[in-house]
Short mmCIF file of C-alpha atoms and ligand atoms in Angstrom, two decimals:
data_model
loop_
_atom_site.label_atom_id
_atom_site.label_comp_id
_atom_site.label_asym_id
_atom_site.label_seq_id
_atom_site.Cartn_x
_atom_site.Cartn_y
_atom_site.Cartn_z
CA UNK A 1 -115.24 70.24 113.82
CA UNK A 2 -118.74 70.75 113.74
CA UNK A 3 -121.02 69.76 116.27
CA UNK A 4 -123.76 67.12 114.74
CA UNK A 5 -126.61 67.25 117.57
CA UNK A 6 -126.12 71.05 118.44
CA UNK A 7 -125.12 70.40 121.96
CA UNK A 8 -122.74 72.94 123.88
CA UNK A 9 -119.72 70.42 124.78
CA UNK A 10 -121.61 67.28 125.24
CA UNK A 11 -122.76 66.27 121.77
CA UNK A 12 -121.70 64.24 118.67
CA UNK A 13 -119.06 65.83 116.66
CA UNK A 14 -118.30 65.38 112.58
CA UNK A 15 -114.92 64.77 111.84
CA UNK A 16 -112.69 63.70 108.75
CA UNK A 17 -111.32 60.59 107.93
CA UNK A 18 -109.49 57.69 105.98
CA UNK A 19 -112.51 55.19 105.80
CA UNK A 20 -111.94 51.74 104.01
CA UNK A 21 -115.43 50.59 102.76
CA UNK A 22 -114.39 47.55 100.91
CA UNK A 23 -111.98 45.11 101.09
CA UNK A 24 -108.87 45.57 98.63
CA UNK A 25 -110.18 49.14 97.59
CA UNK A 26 -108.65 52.70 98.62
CA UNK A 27 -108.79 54.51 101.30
CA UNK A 28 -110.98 57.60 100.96
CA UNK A 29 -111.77 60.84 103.38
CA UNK A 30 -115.17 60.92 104.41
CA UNK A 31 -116.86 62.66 107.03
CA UNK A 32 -118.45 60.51 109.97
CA UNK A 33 -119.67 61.08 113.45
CA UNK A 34 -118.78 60.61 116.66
CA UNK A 35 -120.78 60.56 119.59
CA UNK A 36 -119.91 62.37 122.89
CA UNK A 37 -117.17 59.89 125.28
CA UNK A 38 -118.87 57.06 127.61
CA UNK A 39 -117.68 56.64 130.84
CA UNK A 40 -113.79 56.27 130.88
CA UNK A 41 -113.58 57.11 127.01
CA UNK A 42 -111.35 60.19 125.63
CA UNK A 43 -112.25 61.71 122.36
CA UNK A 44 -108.73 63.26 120.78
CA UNK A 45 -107.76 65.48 118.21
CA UNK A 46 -104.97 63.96 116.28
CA UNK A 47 -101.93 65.56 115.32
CA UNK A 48 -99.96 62.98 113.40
CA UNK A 49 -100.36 59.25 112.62
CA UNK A 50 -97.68 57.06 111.10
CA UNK A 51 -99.02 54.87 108.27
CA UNK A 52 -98.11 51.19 109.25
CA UNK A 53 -98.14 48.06 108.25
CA UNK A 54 -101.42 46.55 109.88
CA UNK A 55 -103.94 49.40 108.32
CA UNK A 56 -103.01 47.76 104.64
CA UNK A 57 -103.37 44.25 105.83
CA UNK A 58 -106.54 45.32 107.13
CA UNK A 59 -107.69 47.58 104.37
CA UNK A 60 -106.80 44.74 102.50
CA UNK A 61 -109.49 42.03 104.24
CA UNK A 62 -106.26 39.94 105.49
CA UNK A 63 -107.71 39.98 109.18
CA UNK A 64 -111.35 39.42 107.97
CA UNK A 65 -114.16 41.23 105.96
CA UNK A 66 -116.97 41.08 108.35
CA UNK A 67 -115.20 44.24 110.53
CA UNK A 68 -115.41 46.77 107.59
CA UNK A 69 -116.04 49.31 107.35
CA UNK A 70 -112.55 50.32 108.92
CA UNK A 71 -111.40 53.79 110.35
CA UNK A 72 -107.77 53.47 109.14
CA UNK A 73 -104.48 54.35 111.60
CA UNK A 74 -103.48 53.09 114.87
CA UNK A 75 -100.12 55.23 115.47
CA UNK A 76 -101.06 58.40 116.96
CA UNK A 77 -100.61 61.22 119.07
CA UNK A 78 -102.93 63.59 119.57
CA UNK A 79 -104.37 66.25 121.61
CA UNK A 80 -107.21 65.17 124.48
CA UNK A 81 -110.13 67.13 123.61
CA UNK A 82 -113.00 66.46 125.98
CA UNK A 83 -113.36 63.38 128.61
CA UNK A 84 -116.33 60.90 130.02
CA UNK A 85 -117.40 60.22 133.23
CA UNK A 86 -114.78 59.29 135.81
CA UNK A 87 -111.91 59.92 133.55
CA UNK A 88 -108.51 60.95 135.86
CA UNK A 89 -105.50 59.72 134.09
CA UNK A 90 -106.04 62.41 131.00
CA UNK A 91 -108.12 66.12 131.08
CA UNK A 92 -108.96 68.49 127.76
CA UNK A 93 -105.39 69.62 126.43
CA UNK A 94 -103.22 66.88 127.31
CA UNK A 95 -100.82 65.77 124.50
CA UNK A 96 -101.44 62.08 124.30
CA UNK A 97 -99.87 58.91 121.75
CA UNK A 98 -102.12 56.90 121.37
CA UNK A 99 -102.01 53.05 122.72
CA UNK A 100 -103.31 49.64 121.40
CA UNK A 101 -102.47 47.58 124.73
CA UNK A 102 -104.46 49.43 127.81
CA UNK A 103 -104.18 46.65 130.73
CA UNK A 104 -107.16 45.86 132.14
CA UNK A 105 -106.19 45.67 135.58
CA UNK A 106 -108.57 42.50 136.05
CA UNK A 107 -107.39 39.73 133.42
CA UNK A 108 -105.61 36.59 134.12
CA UNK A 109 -102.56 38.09 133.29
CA UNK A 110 -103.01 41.15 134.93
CA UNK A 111 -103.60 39.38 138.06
CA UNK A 112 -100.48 38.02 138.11
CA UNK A 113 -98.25 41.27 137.09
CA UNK A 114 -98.11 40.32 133.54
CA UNK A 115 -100.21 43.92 132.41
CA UNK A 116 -98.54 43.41 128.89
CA UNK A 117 -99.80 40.08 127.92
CA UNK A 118 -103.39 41.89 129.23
CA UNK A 119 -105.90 39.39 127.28
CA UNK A 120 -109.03 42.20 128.19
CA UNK A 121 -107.12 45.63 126.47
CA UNK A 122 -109.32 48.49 127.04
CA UNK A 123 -110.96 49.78 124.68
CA UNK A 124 -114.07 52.65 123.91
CA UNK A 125 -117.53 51.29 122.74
CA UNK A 126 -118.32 51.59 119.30
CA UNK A 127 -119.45 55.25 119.02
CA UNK A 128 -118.27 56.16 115.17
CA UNK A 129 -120.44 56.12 112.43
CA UNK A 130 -120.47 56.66 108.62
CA UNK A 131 -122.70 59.12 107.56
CA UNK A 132 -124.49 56.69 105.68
CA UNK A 133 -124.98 55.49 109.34
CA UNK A 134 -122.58 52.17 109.44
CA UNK A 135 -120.82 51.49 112.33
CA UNK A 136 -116.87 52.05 112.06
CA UNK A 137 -114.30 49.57 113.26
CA UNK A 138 -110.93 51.71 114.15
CA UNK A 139 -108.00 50.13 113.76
CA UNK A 140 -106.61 48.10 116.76
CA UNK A 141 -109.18 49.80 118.60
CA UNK A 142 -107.58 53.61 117.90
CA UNK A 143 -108.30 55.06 114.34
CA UNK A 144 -105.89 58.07 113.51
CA UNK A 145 -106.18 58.61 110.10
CA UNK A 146 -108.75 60.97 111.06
CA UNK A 147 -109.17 64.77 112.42
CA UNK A 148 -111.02 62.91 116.06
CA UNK A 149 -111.15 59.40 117.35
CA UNK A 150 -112.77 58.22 120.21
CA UNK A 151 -110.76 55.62 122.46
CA UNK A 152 -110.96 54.37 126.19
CA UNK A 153 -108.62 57.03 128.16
CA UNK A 154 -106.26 54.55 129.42
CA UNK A 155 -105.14 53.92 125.77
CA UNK A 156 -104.15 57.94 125.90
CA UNK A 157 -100.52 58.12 127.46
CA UNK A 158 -99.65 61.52 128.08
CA UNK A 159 -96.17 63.52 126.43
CA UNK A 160 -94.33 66.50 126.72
CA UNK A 161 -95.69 68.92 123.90
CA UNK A 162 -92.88 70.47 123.27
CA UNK A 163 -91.79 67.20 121.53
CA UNK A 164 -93.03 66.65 117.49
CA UNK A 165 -96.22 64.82 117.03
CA UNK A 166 -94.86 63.36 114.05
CA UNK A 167 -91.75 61.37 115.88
CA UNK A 168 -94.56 60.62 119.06
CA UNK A 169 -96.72 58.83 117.13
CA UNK A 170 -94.29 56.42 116.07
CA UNK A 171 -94.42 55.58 119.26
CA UNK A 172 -97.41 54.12 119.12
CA UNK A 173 -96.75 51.03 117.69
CA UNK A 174 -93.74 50.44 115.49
CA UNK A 175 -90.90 52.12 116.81
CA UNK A 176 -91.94 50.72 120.58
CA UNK A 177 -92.48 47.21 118.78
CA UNK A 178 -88.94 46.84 117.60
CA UNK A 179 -86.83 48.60 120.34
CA UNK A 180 -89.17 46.85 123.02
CA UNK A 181 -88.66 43.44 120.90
CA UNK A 182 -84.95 43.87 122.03
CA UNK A 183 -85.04 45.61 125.42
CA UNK A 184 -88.24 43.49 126.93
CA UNK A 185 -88.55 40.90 124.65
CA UNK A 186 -84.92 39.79 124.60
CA UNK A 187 -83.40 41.55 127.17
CA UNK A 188 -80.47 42.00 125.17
CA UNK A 189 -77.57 41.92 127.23
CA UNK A 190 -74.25 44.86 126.66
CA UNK A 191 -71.41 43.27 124.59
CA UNK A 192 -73.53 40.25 122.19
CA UNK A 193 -74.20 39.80 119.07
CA UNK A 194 -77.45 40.14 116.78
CA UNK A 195 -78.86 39.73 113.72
CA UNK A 196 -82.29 41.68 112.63
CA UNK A 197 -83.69 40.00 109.71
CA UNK A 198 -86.15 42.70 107.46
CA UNK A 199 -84.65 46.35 108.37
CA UNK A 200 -87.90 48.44 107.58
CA UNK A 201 -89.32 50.49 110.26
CA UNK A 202 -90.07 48.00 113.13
CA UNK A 203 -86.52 45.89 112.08
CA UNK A 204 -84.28 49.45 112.15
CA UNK A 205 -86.37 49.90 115.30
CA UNK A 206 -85.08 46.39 116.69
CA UNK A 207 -81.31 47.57 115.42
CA UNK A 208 -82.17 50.93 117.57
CA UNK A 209 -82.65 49.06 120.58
CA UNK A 210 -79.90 46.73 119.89
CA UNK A 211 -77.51 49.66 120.00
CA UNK A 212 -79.31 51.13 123.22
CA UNK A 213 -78.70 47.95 125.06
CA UNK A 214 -75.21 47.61 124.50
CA UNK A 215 -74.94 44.77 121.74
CA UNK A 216 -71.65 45.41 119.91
CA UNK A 217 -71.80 42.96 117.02
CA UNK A 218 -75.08 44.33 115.17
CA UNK A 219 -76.19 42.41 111.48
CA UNK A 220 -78.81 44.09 109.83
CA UNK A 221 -80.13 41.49 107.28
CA UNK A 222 -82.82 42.75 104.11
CA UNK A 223 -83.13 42.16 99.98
CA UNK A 224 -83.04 46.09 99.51
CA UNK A 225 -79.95 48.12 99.04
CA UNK A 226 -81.93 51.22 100.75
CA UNK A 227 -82.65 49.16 103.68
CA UNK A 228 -79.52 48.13 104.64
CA UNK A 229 -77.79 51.72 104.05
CA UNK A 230 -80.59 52.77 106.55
CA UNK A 231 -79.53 49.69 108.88
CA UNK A 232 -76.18 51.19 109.15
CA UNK A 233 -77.41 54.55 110.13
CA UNK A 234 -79.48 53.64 112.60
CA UNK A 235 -76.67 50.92 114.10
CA UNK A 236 -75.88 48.02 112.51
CA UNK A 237 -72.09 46.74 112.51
CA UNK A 238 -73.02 44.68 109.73
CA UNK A 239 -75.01 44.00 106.88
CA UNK A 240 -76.12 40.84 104.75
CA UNK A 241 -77.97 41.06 101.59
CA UNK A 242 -79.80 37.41 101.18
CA UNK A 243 -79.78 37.82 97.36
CA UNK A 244 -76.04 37.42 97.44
CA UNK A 245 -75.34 33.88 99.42
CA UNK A 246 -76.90 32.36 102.69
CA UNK A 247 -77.75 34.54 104.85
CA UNK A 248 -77.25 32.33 107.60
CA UNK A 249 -73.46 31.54 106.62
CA UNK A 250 -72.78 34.83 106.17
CA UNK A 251 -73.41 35.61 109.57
CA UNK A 252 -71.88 32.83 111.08
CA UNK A 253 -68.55 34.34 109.17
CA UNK A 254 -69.07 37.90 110.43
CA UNK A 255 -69.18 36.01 114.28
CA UNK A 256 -66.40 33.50 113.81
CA UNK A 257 -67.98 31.04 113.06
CA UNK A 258 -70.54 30.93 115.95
CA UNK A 259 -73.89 32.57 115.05
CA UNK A 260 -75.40 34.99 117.24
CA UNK A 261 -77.14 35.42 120.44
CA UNK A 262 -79.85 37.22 119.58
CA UNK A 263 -81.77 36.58 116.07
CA UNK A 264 -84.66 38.71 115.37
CA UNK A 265 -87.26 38.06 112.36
CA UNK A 266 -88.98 41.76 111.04
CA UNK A 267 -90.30 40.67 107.79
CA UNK A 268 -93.17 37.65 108.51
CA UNK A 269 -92.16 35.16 106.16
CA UNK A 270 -90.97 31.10 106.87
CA UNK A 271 -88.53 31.20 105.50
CA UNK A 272 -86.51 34.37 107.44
CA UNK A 273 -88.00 32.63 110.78
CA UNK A 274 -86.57 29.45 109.67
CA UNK A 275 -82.83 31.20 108.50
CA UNK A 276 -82.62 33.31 112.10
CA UNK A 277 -83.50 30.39 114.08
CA UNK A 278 -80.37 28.26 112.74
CA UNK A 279 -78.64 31.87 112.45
CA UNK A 280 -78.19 31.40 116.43
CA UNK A 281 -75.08 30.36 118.55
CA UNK A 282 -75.72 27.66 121.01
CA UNK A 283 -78.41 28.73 123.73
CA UNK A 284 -79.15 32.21 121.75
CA UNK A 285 -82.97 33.47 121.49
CA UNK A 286 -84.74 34.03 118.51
CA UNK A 287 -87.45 36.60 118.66
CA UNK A 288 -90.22 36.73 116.16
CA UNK A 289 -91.68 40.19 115.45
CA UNK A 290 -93.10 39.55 111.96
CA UNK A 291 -96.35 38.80 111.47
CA UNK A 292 -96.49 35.71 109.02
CA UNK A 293 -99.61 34.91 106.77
CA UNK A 294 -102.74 32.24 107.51
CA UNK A 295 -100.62 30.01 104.93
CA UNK A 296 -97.25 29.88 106.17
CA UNK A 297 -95.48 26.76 107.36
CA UNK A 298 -92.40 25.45 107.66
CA UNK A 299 -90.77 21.67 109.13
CA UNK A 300 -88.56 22.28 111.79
CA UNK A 301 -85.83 19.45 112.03
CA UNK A 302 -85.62 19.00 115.87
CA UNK A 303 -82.78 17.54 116.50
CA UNK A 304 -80.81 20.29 115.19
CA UNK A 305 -83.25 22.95 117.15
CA UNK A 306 -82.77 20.76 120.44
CA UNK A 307 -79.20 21.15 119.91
CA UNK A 308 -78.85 24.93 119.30
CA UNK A 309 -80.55 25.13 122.78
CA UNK A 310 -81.84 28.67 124.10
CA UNK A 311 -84.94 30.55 123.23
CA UNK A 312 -87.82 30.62 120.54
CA UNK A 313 -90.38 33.80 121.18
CA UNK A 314 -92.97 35.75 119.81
CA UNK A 315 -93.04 39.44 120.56
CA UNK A 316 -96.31 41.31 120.49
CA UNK A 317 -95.89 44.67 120.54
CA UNK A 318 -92.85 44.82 121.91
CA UNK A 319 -94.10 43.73 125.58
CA UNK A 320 -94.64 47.04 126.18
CA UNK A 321 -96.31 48.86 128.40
CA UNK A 322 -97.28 52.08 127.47
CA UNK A 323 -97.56 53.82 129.98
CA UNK A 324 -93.77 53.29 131.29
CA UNK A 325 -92.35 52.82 127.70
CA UNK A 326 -93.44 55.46 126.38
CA UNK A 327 -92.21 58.50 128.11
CA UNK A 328 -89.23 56.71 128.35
CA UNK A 329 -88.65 56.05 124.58
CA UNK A 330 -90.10 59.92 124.48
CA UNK A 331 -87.27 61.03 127.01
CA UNK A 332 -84.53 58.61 124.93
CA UNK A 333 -85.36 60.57 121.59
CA UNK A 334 -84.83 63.76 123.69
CA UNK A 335 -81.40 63.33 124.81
CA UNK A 336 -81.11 62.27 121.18
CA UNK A 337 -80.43 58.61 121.86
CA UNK A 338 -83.28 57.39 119.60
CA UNK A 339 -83.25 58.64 116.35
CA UNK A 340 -86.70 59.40 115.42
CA UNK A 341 -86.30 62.26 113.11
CA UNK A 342 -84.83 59.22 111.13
CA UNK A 343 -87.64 57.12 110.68
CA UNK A 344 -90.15 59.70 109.60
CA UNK A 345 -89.08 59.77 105.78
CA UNK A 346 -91.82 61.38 104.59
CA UNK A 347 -94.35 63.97 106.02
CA UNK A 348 -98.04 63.55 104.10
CA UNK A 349 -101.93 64.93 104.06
CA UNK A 350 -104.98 63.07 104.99
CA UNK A 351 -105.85 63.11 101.22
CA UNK A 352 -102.16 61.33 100.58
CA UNK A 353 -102.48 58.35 102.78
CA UNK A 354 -103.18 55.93 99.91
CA UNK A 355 -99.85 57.51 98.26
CA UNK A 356 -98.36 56.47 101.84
CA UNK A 357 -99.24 52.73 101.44
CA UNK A 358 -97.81 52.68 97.84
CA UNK A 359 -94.21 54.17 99.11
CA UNK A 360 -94.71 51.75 101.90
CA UNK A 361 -95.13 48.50 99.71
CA UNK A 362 -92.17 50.05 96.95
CA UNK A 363 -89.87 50.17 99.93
CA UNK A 364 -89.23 53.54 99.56
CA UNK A 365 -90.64 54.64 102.95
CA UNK A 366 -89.68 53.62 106.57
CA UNK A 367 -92.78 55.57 107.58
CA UNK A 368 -94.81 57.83 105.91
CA UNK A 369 -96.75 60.15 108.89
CA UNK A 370 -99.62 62.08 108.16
CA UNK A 371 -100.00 65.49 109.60
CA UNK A 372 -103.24 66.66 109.97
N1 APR B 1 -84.93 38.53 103.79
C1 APR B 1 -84.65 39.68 104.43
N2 APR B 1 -85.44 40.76 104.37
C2 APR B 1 -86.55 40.68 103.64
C3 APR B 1 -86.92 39.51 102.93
C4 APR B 1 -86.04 38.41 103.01
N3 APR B 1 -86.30 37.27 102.39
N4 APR B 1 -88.09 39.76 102.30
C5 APR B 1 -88.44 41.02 102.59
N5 APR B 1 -87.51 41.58 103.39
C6 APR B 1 -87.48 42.94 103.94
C7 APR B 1 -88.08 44.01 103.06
O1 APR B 1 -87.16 44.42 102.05
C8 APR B 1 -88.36 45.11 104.07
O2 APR B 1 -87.31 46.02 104.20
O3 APR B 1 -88.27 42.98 105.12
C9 APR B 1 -88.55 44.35 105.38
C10 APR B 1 -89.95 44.46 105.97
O4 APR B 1 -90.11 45.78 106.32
P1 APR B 1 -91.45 46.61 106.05
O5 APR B 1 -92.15 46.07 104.86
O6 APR B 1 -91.10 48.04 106.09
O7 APR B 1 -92.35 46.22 107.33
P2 APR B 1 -92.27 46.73 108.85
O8 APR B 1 -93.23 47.82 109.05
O9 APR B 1 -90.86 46.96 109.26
O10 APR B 1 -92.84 45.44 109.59
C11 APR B 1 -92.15 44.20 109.54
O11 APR B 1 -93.10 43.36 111.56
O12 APR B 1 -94.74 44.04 113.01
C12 APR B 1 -94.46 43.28 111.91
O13 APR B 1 -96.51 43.24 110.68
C13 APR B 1 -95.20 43.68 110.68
O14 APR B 1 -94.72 41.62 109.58
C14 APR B 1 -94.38 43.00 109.63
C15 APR B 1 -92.97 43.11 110.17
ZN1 ZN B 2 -105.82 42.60 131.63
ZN1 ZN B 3 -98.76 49.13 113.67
#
């Protein structure tokens, strides 16, 4: 790291990082700066980020093209390097993952003790530049692709070091967004039944908390050979390939005849939401954890909806909140309860992150994580 304005401690740094310039084009390391933390801001040196979902759709100008150009990465863990003003919650050396949902303390929801539907997450100001001088947008607000990000500190949740970076910074988004789709969103209760339709990282995170709350009938439902194998090692009772009959009759024969009572959709398509909606048993909950396209639609006949009874919800994030969910997740992987070590498949550079989005969309990867 070198230090840009020649300040001792208090300056702007230069680091490294995955920069997306244009929409639809590769990721490429650049250098850019960062200037010293505001008031409440943290600037970290990353360890590890896992390469997710959300930086391609991004990368790729699905959420808009006026935000680029994009620091790439929101699944980190890092190490706290120096802190603004009136900073308490983090100092210099912490080991921190990195969140996208810091509560506010002050929104509606907040307010009312609902800190992880926060409408106001905190984030730092705008402080990273291109060295071309164009103002970077990191991902979700976080940016780990990258040797340093800057972020607000209460997005920096602190984590026994003696734990891998690689398997923290899972924790950072997909890992908590499946296993907190089942323990908050759901609530799954010990001794049901559930069906996880799409078993790549966030759906084998879903089966993960499936297991961990005590569900004994688990159906782990993808197109991909590879996927479901995985499934099973990470839980599933069960497994339904789609390209070989209904999906939806195939688990109503694996729970005699009933359906489920918990159906969760992990791949963001219509037509999965539509097939684990009527994959329910009467009054089960569906949860929705995919994130569908601007097109998608499908007709709902409600009679037969009214009928099934029970729940319809969307999970963001796994209504987590970081700051309890992850040291506990952290503490579950300890004891050896979560299988992390499992979801890394591959370890990668910097320089290889494009490589990790092409593993990612030929299914070979449940996550790729960088090390830097
Ligand atoms: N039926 C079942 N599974 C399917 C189908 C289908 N019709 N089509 C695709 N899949 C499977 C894929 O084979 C893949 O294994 O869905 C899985 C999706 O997994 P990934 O691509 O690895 O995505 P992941 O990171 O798990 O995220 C899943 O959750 O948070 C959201 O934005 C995220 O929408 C995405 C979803
Ligand atoms: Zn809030
Ligand atoms: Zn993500």
């Amino acid at each position: 790291m070198a230090d840009a304005a020649g300040g001792e401690g208090g300056g702007s740094i230069v680091a490294r990082g995955v920069i997306a310039r244009e929409p639809g084009q590769p990721g490429v390391v650049e250098e850019f700066t960062i200037d010293a933390p505001g008031p409440g801001e943290a600037l970290v040196r990353i360890l590890a980020s896992g390469v997710c979902h959300t930086d391609l759709s991004a990368k790729n100008g699905v959420f808009g093209t006026e935000w680029f150009p994009f620091l790439l990465g929101h699944e980190g863990a890092g190490v706290v390097e120096r802190v603004g003003e009136g900073v308490t919650n983090v100092a210099p050396g912490d080991h921190v993952i990195l969140a996208w949902r810091a509560p506010c303390g002050e929104c509606r929801f907040c307010r009312v003790g609902q800190p992880h539907l926060c409408a106001a997450s905190l984030n730092a100001e705008k402080r990273m530049r291109t060295m071309d001088g164009k103002t970077l947008t990191p991902i979700l607000g976080i940016g780990t692709f990258c040797t340093h990000t800057l972020v607000h500190s209460k997005q920096c949740v602190p984590y026994d070091p003696a734990l891998p970076a690689e398997q923290m910074s899972l924790l950072g988004c997909g890992v908590t967004t499946g296993v907190g789709a089942a323990l908050n969103s759901a609530d799954v209760k010990p001794g049901t039944s559930a069906a996880v339709f799409g078993c790549g990282g966030v759906g084998n995170s879903v089966i993960m908390g499936a297991k961990l709350a005590g569900a004994t009938t688990i159906i782990g439902v993808d197109i991909d050979p590879r996927k479901l194998a995985w499934a099973r090692e990470f839980g599933a009772t069960h497994t339904v390939n789609p390209t070989e009959g209904d999906p939806v009759a195939a688990i109503k024969a694996i729970t005699g005849g009933h359906g489920v009572n918990y159906a969760f959709e992990a791949v963001g398509r219509a037509e999965t939401i539509e097939q684990a909606i009527f994959s329910r048993d009467l009054a089960g909950t569906c949860v929705i954890v995919g994130v569908c396209g601007p097109e998608a639609t499908f007709e709902l006949p409600l009679a037969r909806f009214f009928d099934l009874g029970g729940n319809l919800r969307i999970s963001w994030y796994g209504d987590c909140l970081p700051t309890r969910d992850f040291p506990l997740l952290a503490e579950w992987y300890r004891q050896g309860r979560l299988d992390l070590d499992r979801v890394v498949t591959r370890v990668i550079s910097l320089e290889e992150a494009e490589e990790g989005f092409h593993a990612m969309e030929r299914g070979e990867t449940l996550r790729s994580v960088i090390r830097i």
